[in-house]
Amino acid sequence: GSGKTLSARLVSERLQSEARREDVNVEIAVIDCGEQHTEASVIKTLASQVNDPSKSGMSIPERGLSTGDYYNRLWQVLDTCSDVTIVILDEIDMLRDDEVLRKLSRAGENQKIVDSRLGIIGISNKIDYPEELTERVKSSFAHDELVFPSYDANQLREILENRKDAFKPGVLTDDVIPLASALAAQEHGDARKAIDILRNAGRIAQKEGADTVSDDHVRAAKEKSEADRFSELLEGTATQSKAVLYSLVLQTGGRKTAEVTTNKIYRQYLTVADDLDMDQLSERRVQELLQELDFLNVIQSEVRGRGRGQGVHGTHRLLEDPDIVKRVLLRDSRISTLE
């Protein structure tokens, strides 16, 4: 919510406009790596967005080709359909494999593309993401970093002041925007989430039949916004994963900072699965589900040593308030039977 994606799009479109004056064709492809997170899906989506069948003489099928075949079509599409292609990889840290970055960044060097050029903009909320790249990707994916700092309360207040015309005059009490700005700045400094709080405050007030939006509505809206945001993260998650997450919630004792070992989560999970009359997964499979939840930024997992000759153990902690996580999980009709 600090303007990274918007800025990348704006700058790319400005480049496209300026290049057009010089008779240079710039194509822009925006890929959400949260949805297209495999190597094949990124390449297929990129080729589809840039492709002009009248120029390339080929189509990009949804399925049926190997990853290598999709790459071959991509190189031909880039060389025939554009002079320069800018690829914006939004949520780049969601990629399951960074090999696609190595191949794209070396496309010109390896003469996969001859008549065109390729530039990559990666957008991530993880400031240390470049450190997670493999060494061979780091060497080829030479990059410059631009850090977008979080908004402070005054900046968020200015942003919300520009959005208050969505409400009728006099509906917002004087402390609504300052409070919404302060809560958002204190928690995350995210403009998108600050706007969500203001919007939800209005909806809650309207649902109550109130004449004005008050600070109580803002505080209720903050909780609702956090729950809705977490619900989006869990969208499509299997019931078994939710059962594992619910087990972690129970083990935290309501403390967000609590770190729980895999073994404790698994013992709790066996009870939860029994209560839900579900098949009980092996400890190894539960460990894999925890890794998937960590990948989705639902939890944070670490592997720690027990000491010399004592092996290692995994610990896991929630990245959201346990009460909110529990409330969202209980929206699932099957999990709700545990309440």
CSV table of C-alpha atoms in Angstrom, one decimal:
chain,number,residue,atom,x,y,z
A,1,GLY,CA,0.0,0.0,0.0
A,2,SER,CA,2.9,2.4,-0.5
A,3,GLY,CA,2.5,2.9,-4.2
A,4,LYS,CA,5.0,0.4,-5.6
A,5,THR,CA,2.8,-1.2,-8.2
A,6,LEU,CA,1.1,2.1,-9.2
A,7,SER,CA,4.5,3.8,-9.6
A,8,ALA,CA,5.9,0.9,-11.7
A,9,ARG,CA,2.9,1.0,-14.0
A,10,LEU,CA,3.0,4.8,-14.3
A,11,VAL,CA,6.7,4.9,-15.1
A,12,SER,CA,6.4,2.1,-17.6
A,13,GLU,CA,3.5,3.7,-19.4
A,14,ARG,CA,5.4,7.0,-19.5
A,15,LEU,CA,8.3,5.1,-21.1
A,16,GLN,CA,5.9,3.6,-23.6
A,17,SER,CA,4.5,7.0,-24.5
A,18,GLU,CA,8.0,8.6,-24.9
A,19,ALA,CA,9.3,5.6,-26.9
A,20,ARG,CA,6.3,5.8,-29.3
A,21,ARG,CA,7.6,9.3,-30.3
A,22,GLU,CA,10.9,7.7,-31.3
A,23,ASP,CA,9.1,5.0,-33.3
A,24,VAL,CA,10.1,2.4,-30.7
A,25,ASN,CA,7.5,-0.2,-29.7
A,26,VAL,CA,7.5,-0.9,-25.9
A,27,GLU,CA,5.2,-3.6,-24.5
A,28,ILE,CA,4.3,-3.8,-20.8
A,29,ALA,CA,3.4,-7.1,-19.2
A,30,VAL,CA,2.1,-7.1,-15.6
A,31,ILE,CA,2.1,-10.5,-13.8
A,32,ASP,CA,0.7,-11.2,-10.4
A,33,CYS,CA,3.0,-13.8,-9.0
A,34,GLY,CA,0.5,-14.5,-6.2
A,35,GLU,CA,-1.6,-16.2,-8.9
A,36,GLN,CA,1.1,-17.1,-11.5
A,37,HIS,CA,3.7,-18.5,-9.3
A,38,THR,CA,5.3,-21.3,-11.3
A,39,GLU,CA,7.9,-20.9,-14.0
A,40,ALA,CA,5.6,-22.2,-16.7
A,41,SER,CA,2.6,-20.0,-15.8
A,42,VAL,CA,4.8,-16.9,-15.7
A,43,ILE,CA,6.3,-17.6,-19.1
A,44,LYS,CA,2.9,-18.5,-20.6
A,45,THR,CA,1.3,-15.3,-19.2
A,46,LEU,CA,4.1,-13.1,-20.4
A,47,ALA,CA,4.0,-14.5,-23.9
A,48,SER,CA,0.2,-14.2,-24.0
A,49,GLN,CA,0.2,-10.5,-22.9
A,50,VAL,CA,2.9,-9.5,-25.5
A,51,ASN,CA,1.8,-11.7,-28.4
A,52,ASP,CA,0.2,-10.3,-31.5
A,53,PRO,CA,-0.7,-13.3,-33.7
A,54,SER,CA,-0.7,-11.1,-36.8
A,55,LYS,CA,3.0,-10.4,-36.2
A,56,SER,CA,4.2,-13.6,-34.6
A,57,GLY,CA,2.0,-16.0,-36.6
A,58,MET,CA,1.5,-18.2,-33.5
A,59,SER,CA,-0.8,-18.6,-30.6
A,60,ILE,CA,-0.1,-19.3,-26.9
A,61,PRO,CA,-2.3,-22.2,-25.8
A,62,GLU,CA,-3.5,-22.4,-22.2
A,63,ARG,CA,-2.1,-25.9,-21.8
A,64,GLY,CA,-0.6,-28.7,-23.7
A,65,LEU,CA,3.0,-27.4,-24.1
A,66,SER,CA,6.1,-28.1,-22.0
A,67,THR,CA,7.9,-25.3,-20.2
A,68,GLY,CA,10.6,-25.4,-22.8
A,69,ASP,CA,8.1,-25.0,-25.6
A,70,TYR,CA,6.5,-22.0,-23.9
A,71,TYR,CA,10.0,-20.5,-23.6
A,72,ASN,CA,10.6,-21.0,-27.3
A,73,ARG,CA,7.4,-19.3,-28.2
A,74,LEU,CA,8.1,-16.5,-25.8
A,75,TRP,CA,11.5,-15.7,-27.4
A,76,GLN,CA,9.8,-15.6,-30.9
A,77,VAL,CA,7.0,-13.4,-29.6
A,78,LEU,CA,9.4,-10.9,-28.0
A,79,ASP,CA,11.5,-10.7,-31.1
A,80,THR,CA,8.6,-10.2,-33.5
A,81,CYS,CA,6.1,-8.2,-31.4
A,82,SER,CA,8.2,-5.7,-29.5
A,83,ASP,CA,11.4,-3.7,-29.5
A,84,VAL,CA,11.4,-3.5,-25.7
A,85,THR,CA,9.4,-5.4,-23.2
A,86,ILE,CA,9.0,-4.4,-19.6
A,87,VAL,CA,7.9,-7.2,-17.3
A,88,ILE,CA,6.4,-6.2,-14.0
A,89,LEU,CA,6.5,-9.1,-11.6
A,90,ASP,CA,4.1,-8.1,-8.8
A,91,GLU,CA,4.6,-10.0,-5.5
A,92,ILE,CA,7.8,-11.4,-6.9
A,93,ASP,CA,8.6,-13.1,-3.6
A,94,MET,CA,5.6,-15.5,-4.2
A,95,LEU,CA,7.5,-17.2,-7.1
A,96,ARG,CA,8.0,-20.9,-6.2
A,97,ASP,CA,11.2,-21.0,-8.2
A,98,ASP,CA,13.5,-18.1,-9.1
A,99,GLU,CA,14.9,-19.9,-12.2
A,100,VAL,CA,12.6,-17.9,-14.4
A,101,LEU,CA,14.4,-14.7,-13.3
A,102,ARG,CA,17.8,-16.2,-14.4
A,103,LYS,CA,16.5,-17.2,-17.8
A,104,LEU,CA,14.7,-13.9,-18.5
A,105,SER,CA,17.6,-11.8,-17.3
A,106,ARG,CA,20.0,-13.7,-19.5
A,107,ALA,CA,17.8,-13.9,-22.6
A,108,GLY,CA,19.8,-11.3,-24.5
A,109,GLU,CA,23.2,-12.5,-23.3
A,110,ASN,CA,22.3,-16.0,-24.4
A,111,GLN,CA,20.9,-14.7,-27.7
A,112,LYS,CA,17.5,-16.2,-27.0
A,113,ILE,CA,16.2,-12.8,-28.2
A,114,VAL,CA,18.1,-10.9,-30.9
A,115,ASP,CA,15.9,-8.1,-32.1
A,116,SER,CA,14.4,-7.0,-28.8
A,117,ARG,CA,15.3,-6.0,-25.3
A,118,LEU,CA,13.8,-7.2,-22.0
A,119,GLY,CA,13.6,-5.3,-18.7
A,120,ILE,CA,12.3,-6.6,-15.4
A,121,ILE,CA,10.7,-4.8,-12.5
A,122,GLY,CA,10.2,-7.0,-9.4
A,123,ILE,CA,7.8,-5.7,-6.6
A,124,SER,CA,7.9,-7.2,-3.1
A,125,ASN,CA,6.9,-6.4,0.4
A,126,LYS,CA,9.8,-8.3,1.7
A,127,ILE,CA,12.8,-5.9,1.8
A,128,ASP,CA,15.2,-8.8,2.2
A,129,TYR,CA,13.9,-10.7,-0.8
A,130,PRO,CA,17.0,-10.3,-3.0
A,131,GLU,CA,19.0,-12.1,-0.3
A,132,GLU,CA,16.7,-15.2,-0.8
A,133,LEU,CA,17.7,-15.6,-4.4
A,134,THR,CA,20.1,-18.4,-5.4
A,135,GLU,CA,23.6,-17.4,-6.1
A,136,ARG,CA,23.5,-18.0,-9.8
A,137,VAL,CA,20.3,-15.9,-10.1
A,138,LYS,CA,22.0,-13.1,-8.1
A,139,SER,CA,24.9,-13.0,-10.5
A,140,SER,CA,22.6,-12.6,-13.6
A,141,PHE,CA,19.7,-10.7,-12.1
A,142,ALA,CA,21.8,-7.6,-11.5
A,143,HIS,CA,19.4,-5.2,-9.9
A,144,ASP,CA,18.9,-1.7,-8.4
A,145,GLU,CA,16.7,-1.4,-5.4
A,146,LEU,CA,14.2,1.3,-4.7
A,147,VAL,CA,12.7,1.2,-1.2
A,148,PHE,CA,9.2,2.7,-0.7
A,149,PRO,CA,8.9,3.6,3.0
A,150,SER,CA,5.6,3.2,4.8
A,151,TYR,CA,3.3,6.2,5.0
A,152,ASP,CA,3.3,8.1,8.3
A,153,ALA,CA,0.1,9.3,10.0
A,154,ASN,CA,0.2,12.7,8.4
A,155,GLN,CA,0.6,11.3,4.9
A,156,LEU,CA,-2.2,8.8,5.5
A,157,ARG,CA,-4.4,11.6,6.8
A,158,GLU,CA,-3.8,13.6,3.6
A,159,ILE,CA,-4.7,10.6,1.5
A,160,LEU,CA,-7.9,10.0,3.4
A,161,GLU,CA,-8.9,13.7,3.3
A,162,ASN,CA,-8.9,13.2,-0.5
A,163,ARG,CA,-11.3,10.3,-0.2
A,164,LYS,CA,-13.8,11.8,2.2
A,165,ASP,CA,-16.0,13.1,-0.6
A,166,ALA,CA,-17.3,9.5,-0.8
A,167,PHE,CA,-19.3,10.6,2.3
A,168,LYS,CA,-22.0,13.2,2.5
A,169,PRO,CA,-20.9,16.5,4.2
A,170,GLY,CA,-21.0,16.3,8.0
A,171,VAL,CA,-21.2,12.5,8.2
A,172,LEU,CA,-17.6,12.1,9.4
A,173,THR,CA,-17.0,13.3,12.9
A,174,ASP,CA,-13.8,15.4,13.3
A,175,ASP,CA,-11.8,12.6,14.8
A,176,VAL,CA,-12.6,9.8,12.3
A,177,ILE,CA,-9.9,10.5,9.7
A,178,PRO,CA,-7.1,11.3,12.3
A,179,LEU,CA,-8.0,8.1,14.1
A,180,ALA,CA,-8.1,5.9,11.0
A,181,SER,CA,-4.8,7.4,9.9
A,182,ALA,CA,-3.1,6.9,13.3
A,183,LEU,CA,-4.3,3.3,13.5
A,184,ALA,CA,-3.1,2.5,10.0
A,185,ALA,CA,0.3,4.2,10.6
A,186,GLN,CA,0.8,2.4,13.9
A,187,GLU,CA,0.0,-1.0,12.4
A,188,HIS,CA,1.4,-1.0,8.8
A,189,GLY,CA,1.5,2.4,7.1
A,190,ASP,CA,-0.4,0.9,4.2
A,191,ALA,CA,-2.6,3.4,2.3
A,192,ARG,CA,-4.8,0.7,0.8
A,193,LYS,CA,-5.6,-0.6,4.3
A,194,ALA,CA,-6.2,2.9,5.7
A,195,ILE,CA,-8.8,3.4,2.9
A,196,ASP,CA,-10.4,0.0,3.8
A,197,ILE,CA,-10.7,1.1,7.4
A,198,LEU,CA,-12.5,4.3,6.4
A,199,ARG,CA,-14.8,2.5,3.9
A,200,ASN,CA,-15.7,-0.2,6.4
A,201,ALA,CA,-16.3,2.4,9.1
A,202,GLY,CA,-18.9,4.0,6.8
A,203,ARG,CA,-20.5,0.6,6.1
A,204,ILE,CA,-20.7,-0.3,9.8
A,205,ALA,CA,-22.3,3.1,10.6
A,206,GLN,CA,-24.8,2.7,7.7
A,207,LYS,CA,-25.7,-0.8,8.9
A,208,GLU,CA,-26.4,0.5,12.4
A,209,GLY,CA,-28.5,3.3,11.0
A,210,ALA,CA,-26.3,5.9,12.5
A,211,ASP,CA,-26.4,9.5,11.3
A,212,THR,CA,-22.6,10.0,11.6
A,213,VAL,CA,-19.4,7.9,11.5
A,214,SER,CA,-17.7,7.9,14.8
A,215,ASP,CA,-14.4,6.7,16.3
A,216,ASP,CA,-16.2,3.6,17.6
A,217,HIS,CA,-17.0,2.7,14.0
A,218,VAL,CA,-13.4,3.2,13.0
A,219,ARG,CA,-12.1,0.8,15.7
A,220,ALA,CA,-14.7,-1.8,14.7
A,221,ALA,CA,-13.7,-1.2,11.0
A,222,LYS,CA,-10.1,-1.9,11.8
A,223,GLU,CA,-10.9,-5.3,13.2
A,224,LYS,CA,-13.1,-6.1,10.2
A,225,SER,CA,-10.5,-5.0,7.7
A,226,GLU,CA,-7.9,-7.2,9.4
A,227,ALA,CA,-10.2,-10.2,9.4
A,228,ASP,CA,-11.2,-9.6,5.7
A,229,ARG,CA,-7.6,-9.3,4.7
A,230,PHE,CA,-6.7,-12.5,6.5
A,231,SER,CA,-9.7,-14.3,5.0
A,232,GLU,CA,-8.3,-13.4,1.5
A,233,LEU,CA,-5.0,-15.1,2.4
A,234,LEU,CA,-6.8,-18.3,3.3
A,235,GLU,CA,-9.1,-18.3,0.3
A,236,GLY,CA,-9.0,-21.7,-1.4
A,237,THR,CA,-7.0,-23.2,1.5
A,238,ALA,CA,-8.0,-26.9,2.2
A,239,THR,CA,-9.8,-27.9,5.4
A,240,GLN,CA,-6.8,-29.9,6.5
A,241,SER,CA,-4.6,-26.8,6.4
A,242,LYS,CA,-7.2,-24.8,8.3
A,243,ALA,CA,-7.3,-27.6,10.9
A,244,VAL,CA,-3.5,-27.3,11.3
A,245,LEU,CA,-3.7,-23.5,11.5
A,246,TYR,CA,-6.5,-23.8,14.1
A,247,SER,CA,-4.2,-26.1,16.1
A,248,LEU,CA,-1.5,-23.5,16.1
A,249,VAL,CA,-4.0,-20.9,17.3
A,250,LEU,CA,-5.0,-23.1,20.2
A,251,GLN,CA,-1.4,-23.6,21.2
A,252,THR,CA,-0.6,-19.9,21.2
A,253,GLY,CA,-2.8,-19.2,24.2
A,254,GLY,CA,-4.0,-16.0,22.5
A,255,ARG,CA,-0.5,-14.6,22.2
A,256,LYS,CA,0.6,-13.4,18.8
A,257,THR,CA,4.3,-13.6,19.6
A,258,ALA,CA,4.0,-17.2,20.9
A,259,GLU,CA,6.3,-19.6,19.1
A,260,VAL,CA,5.1,-23.2,19.0
A,261,THR,CA,7.0,-26.3,17.9
A,262,THR,CA,5.9,-28.6,15.1
A,263,ASN,CA,5.5,-31.5,17.6
A,264,LYS,CA,3.1,-29.5,19.8
A,265,ILE,CA,1.1,-28.4,16.8
A,266,TYR,CA,0.9,-32.0,15.6
A,267,ARG,CA,-0.3,-33.3,18.9
A,268,GLN,CA,-3.0,-30.6,19.0
A,269,TYR,CA,-3.9,-31.4,15.4
A,270,LEU,CA,-4.6,-35.0,16.2
A,271,THR,CA,-7.2,-33.9,18.6
A,272,VAL,CA,-8.7,-31.3,16.2
A,273,ALA,CA,-8.9,-33.8,13.4
A,274,ASP,CA,-10.6,-36.3,15.7
A,275,ASP,CA,-13.1,-33.7,16.7
A,276,LEU,CA,-13.8,-32.9,13.1
A,277,ASP,CA,-14.0,-36.6,12.2
A,278,MET,CA,-11.3,-36.1,9.6
A,279,ASP,CA,-8.5,-38.4,8.4
A,280,GLN,CA,-5.4,-37.8,10.6
A,281,LEU,CA,-2.4,-36.8,8.5
A,282,SER,CA,1.1,-37.9,9.2
A,283,GLU,CA,3.5,-35.6,11.1
A,284,ARG,CA,5.5,-35.2,7.9
A,285,ARG,CA,2.4,-34.1,5.9
A,286,VAL,CA,1.4,-31.6,8.7
A,287,GLN,CA,5.0,-30.2,8.5
A,288,GLU,CA,4.5,-29.7,4.8
A,289,LEU,CA,1.2,-27.9,5.3
A,290,LEU,CA,2.9,-25.6,7.8
A,291,GLN,CA,5.6,-24.8,5.2
A,292,GLU,CA,2.8,-23.9,2.7
A,293,LEU,CA,1.2,-21.6,5.3
A,294,ASP,CA,4.6,-20.0,5.8
A,295,PHE,CA,4.9,-19.5,2.0
A,296,LEU,CA,1.5,-17.8,2.0
A,297,ASN,CA,2.7,-15.4,4.8
A,298,VAL,CA,0.0,-16.7,7.1
A,299,ILE,CA,2.6,-17.8,9.7
A,300,GLN,CA,6.3,-17.5,10.1
A,301,SER,CA,8.4,-20.7,10.5
A,302,GLU,CA,12.0,-21.1,11.6
A,303,VAL,CA,14.3,-24.1,12.0
A,304,ARG,CA,16.4,-24.0,15.1
A,305,GLY,CA,19.1,-26.3,16.5
A,306,ARG,CA,18.5,-27.9,19.9
A,307,GLY,CA,22.2,-27.9,20.7
A,308,ARG,CA,25.2,-30.0,19.7
A,309,GLY,CA,24.2,-33.5,18.8
A,310,GLN,CA,20.5,-32.7,19.6
A,311,GLY,CA,19.2,-32.2,16.1
A,312,VAL,CA,16.9,-29.4,15.0
A,313,HIS,CA,13.2,-28.5,15.5
A,314,GLY,CA,10.8,-26.2,13.8
A,315,THR,CA,9.0,-23.3,15.5
A,316,HIS,CA,6.0,-21.5,14.1
A,317,ARG,CA,4.2,-18.2,15.1
A,318,LEU,CA,1.2,-16.4,13.8
A,319,LEU,CA,1.6,-13.2,11.8
A,320,GLU,CA,-1.9,-12.0,12.8
A,321,ASP,CA,-3.7,-11.6,16.1
A,322,PRO,CA,-4.9,-15.1,17.2
A,323,ASP,CA,-8.4,-13.9,17.9
A,324,ILE,CA,-8.7,-12.6,14.3
A,325,VAL,CA,-7.2,-15.9,12.9
A,326,LYS,CA,-9.7,-17.9,14.9
A,327,ARG,CA,-12.6,-15.8,13.9
A,328,VAL,CA,-11.8,-16.2,10.2
A,329,LEU,CA,-11.2,-19.9,10.5
A,330,LEU,CA,-14.6,-20.3,12.2
A,331,ARG,CA,-16.2,-18.8,9.1
A,332,ASP,CA,-15.6,-22.3,7.5
A,333,SER,CA,-18.7,-24.3,8.2
A,334,ARG,CA,-16.7,-27.4,9.1
A,335,ILE,CA,-14.2,-25.7,11.4
A,336,SER,CA,-17.1,-23.8,13.0
A,337,THR,CA,-18.2,-27.0,14.7
A,338,LEU,CA,-15.2,-26.7,17.0
A,339,GLU,CA,-16.4,-23.5,18.6
